[in-house]
Amino acid sequence: MSLLNILRYPDPRLHKVAKPVSLFDDRLKKLVADMAETMYDAPGVGLAATQVDVHEQIIVIDVSETHDHLQVFVNPALTWASEEKQVYDEGCLSVPGIYDGVERPARVKVKALDADGKEFEMEADGLLAVCIQHEIDHLRGKVFVEYLSPLKRNRIKTKLLKEQREMQRAS
Ligand code: NI
């Protein structure tokens, strides 16, 4: 297994739209394993393939406190979302150090395939529901800061670009 490089906002590659996976081979299994390792190492609770510059519909999530409940969603699609909303302070491995409230449906149903290509459907609430929606957004090329006001988003962009320039200068 190996750690993958995580793209940082405002990298334009974060806005690419991911294609569905059709081949459930060893390459996919290795990619899923590498994505999981990268997520745990970061550490984070979710990672979409888009964030590691692979534009295929693959998500890994682990919201357990023990970090031993990996959930893999290939070609995920929401089949239902509750009318009821919740606001959650979201963060993102591609937007380091930034957390802000985003309103989304409180409960969702998602249909997806596992790494072997087997279909499943599940209902989620709480942090898992937030995570699933946040990661599916990544696959559509959307980063959570796009839910914030243009003013906030520009501040975040400026801050992160400044940090990236400083990091480049230091290396
Ligand atoms: Ni994210």
Coordinates of C-alpha atoms and ligand atoms in Angstrom, one line a residue:
M1 CA 0.0 0.0 0.0
S2 CA 1.1 3.6 -0.5
L3 CA 0.1 7.0 0.5
L4 CA -1.4 9.2 -2.2
N5 CA -1.0 12.9 -2.7
I6 CA -4.1 14.9 -1.7
L7 CA -5.0 17.8 -4.0
R8 CA -5.6 21.1 -2.2
Y9 CA -8.2 23.7 -2.9
P10 CA -8.3 25.8 -5.1
D11 CA -6.6 23.2 -7.4
P12 CA -8.8 23.1 -10.5
R13 CA -8.6 19.3 -10.7
L14 CA -10.9 19.2 -7.7
H15 CA -13.7 20.4 -10.0
K16 CA -13.4 17.5 -12.5
V17 CA -16.5 15.2 -12.7
A18 CA -15.7 11.6 -11.9
K19 CA -16.7 8.7 -14.2
P20 CA -18.4 5.5 -13.1
V21 CA -16.2 2.5 -12.4
S22 CA -16.9 -0.5 -14.6
L23 CA -13.9 -2.8 -13.9
F24 CA -13.8 -4.4 -10.5
D25 CA -10.2 -5.7 -10.8
D26 CA -7.0 -5.7 -8.7
R27 CA -6.2 -2.2 -9.7
L28 CA -9.5 -1.0 -8.1
K29 CA -8.8 -3.0 -5.0
K30 CA -5.3 -1.5 -4.7
L31 CA -6.7 2.0 -5.3
V32 CA -9.3 1.5 -2.5
A33 CA -6.6 0.2 -0.1
D34 CA -4.3 3.2 -0.9
M35 CA -7.2 5.6 -0.5
A36 CA -8.1 4.1 2.9
E37 CA -4.4 4.3 4.0
T38 CA -4.2 7.9 2.9
M39 CA -7.4 8.8 4.7
Y40 CA -6.4 7.1 8.0
D41 CA -2.9 8.7 7.8
A42 CA -4.2 12.2 7.2
P43 CA -6.3 11.6 9.5
G44 CA -9.7 12.1 8.1
V45 CA -13.2 10.4 8.1
G46 CA -13.7 10.4 4.3
L47 CA -11.9 10.6 1.0
A48 CA -13.1 10.7 -2.6
A49 CA -11.0 9.6 -5.5
T50 CA -11.2 13.1 -7.0
Q51 CA -9.1 14.3 -4.1
V52 CA -6.2 12.0 -5.1
D53 CA -6.6 13.1 -8.7
V54 CA -8.3 9.9 -9.8
H55 CA -11.5 10.9 -11.5
E56 CA -13.6 7.8 -10.9
Q57 CA -16.6 7.4 -8.6
I58 CA -15.0 5.9 -5.5
I59 CA -15.4 7.0 -1.9
V60 CA -13.9 5.6 1.4
I61 CA -15.4 6.6 4.7
D62 CA -14.8 5.6 8.3
V63 CA -16.7 7.6 10.9
S64 CA -16.2 5.0 13.7
E65 CA -14.4 6.1 16.9
T66 CA -12.1 3.0 16.7
H67 CA -11.1 3.7 13.0
D68 CA -11.8 0.1 12.1
H69 CA -15.0 0.3 10.2
L70 CA -14.1 1.1 6.6
Q71 CA -17.0 1.7 4.2
V72 CA -16.4 1.7 0.5
F73 CA -18.8 3.2 -2.0
V74 CA -18.3 2.7 -5.7
N75 CA -20.6 4.6 -8.1
P76 CA -22.7 5.9 -5.2
A77 CA -26.0 7.6 -5.8
L78 CA -28.5 9.1 -3.3
T79 CA -31.9 7.5 -3.7
W80 CA -33.6 9.5 -1.0
A81 CA -33.0 12.6 1.2
S82 CA -35.0 13.7 4.2
E83 CA -36.9 17.0 4.3
E84 CA -35.4 17.6 7.7
K85 CA -32.0 19.4 7.5
Q86 CA -29.0 19.5 9.8
V87 CA -26.1 22.0 10.0
Y88 CA -22.8 20.4 10.6
D89 CA -19.3 22.0 10.9
E90 CA -17.6 20.4 7.9
G91 CA -13.9 20.1 7.2
C92 CA -12.1 18.6 4.2
L93 CA -8.6 17.1 3.7
S94 CA -8.4 19.2 0.5
V95 CA -9.2 22.4 2.5
P96 CA -6.8 22.0 5.5
G97 CA -7.6 23.9 8.7
I98 CA -10.9 25.2 7.6
Y99 CA -14.2 24.3 9.2
D100 CA -17.6 25.8 8.6
G101 CA -21.3 25.0 8.9
V102 CA -23.1 23.5 5.9
E103 CA -26.8 22.7 5.9
R104 CA -27.8 19.3 4.3
P105 CA -30.5 16.8 4.5
A106 CA -30.3 15.0 8.0
R107 CA -30.9 11.5 6.6
V108 CA -30.2 10.0 3.2
K109 CA -30.4 6.7 1.5
V110 CA -27.5 5.7 -0.8
K111 CA -27.1 3.0 -3.3
A112 CA -23.6 1.9 -4.3
L113 CA -21.4 -1.0 -5.2
D114 CA -18.7 -2.4 -3.0
A115 CA -15.1 -3.1 -4.1
D116 CA -16.2 -6.5 -5.5
G117 CA -19.0 -4.9 -7.6
K118 CA -21.8 -6.1 -5.3
E119 CA -24.7 -3.7 -5.0
F120 CA -26.0 -2.5 -1.6
E121 CA -28.3 0.2 -0.3
M122 CA -28.2 1.8 3.1
E123 CA -29.7 4.6 5.2
A124 CA -27.5 7.0 7.0
D125 CA -27.9 9.8 9.5
G126 CA -25.7 12.0 11.7
L127 CA -22.0 12.3 10.7
L128 CA -22.3 9.4 8.2
A129 CA -25.0 11.2 6.3
V130 CA -22.9 14.4 6.2
C131 CA -19.9 12.5 5.0
I132 CA -21.7 10.6 2.2
Q133 CA -23.1 13.8 0.8
H134 CA -19.8 15.7 1.2
E135 CA -17.9 12.9 -0.7
I136 CA -20.5 12.5 -3.4
D137 CA -20.2 16.2 -4.0
H138 CA -16.4 15.7 -4.5
L139 CA -17.2 13.2 -7.3
R140 CA -19.3 15.9 -9.0
G141 CA -16.4 18.3 -8.7
K142 CA -17.9 20.3 -5.8
V143 CA -15.9 21.3 -2.7
F144 CA -17.8 22.1 0.5
V145 CA -16.6 25.8 0.6
E146 CA -18.8 26.3 -2.5
Y147 CA -21.8 26.3 0.0
L148 CA -20.3 29.2 1.9
S149 CA -20.7 32.9 0.9
P150 CA -18.4 34.2 -1.9
L151 CA -16.7 36.5 0.7
K152 CA -15.8 33.5 3.0
R153 CA -14.8 31.4 0.0
N154 CA -12.4 34.1 -1.3
R155 CA -10.9 34.5 2.2
I156 CA -10.3 30.7 2.3
K157 CA -8.8 30.7 -1.2
T158 CA -6.4 33.6 -0.4
K159 CA -5.3 31.9 2.9
L160 CA -4.7 28.5 1.3
L161 CA -2.8 30.0 -1.7
K162 CA -0.6 32.0 0.7
E163 CA 0.1 28.8 2.8
Q164 CA 1.0 26.9 -0.4
R165 CA 3.4 29.6 -1.6
E166 CA 5.1 29.6 1.8
M167 CA 5.4 25.8 1.8
Q168 CA 6.9 25.9 -1.7
R169 CA 9.4 28.6 -0.6
A170 CA 10.4 26.5 2.4
S171 CA 11.0 23.3 0.4
Ligands
NI1 NI -13.7 16.7 1.4

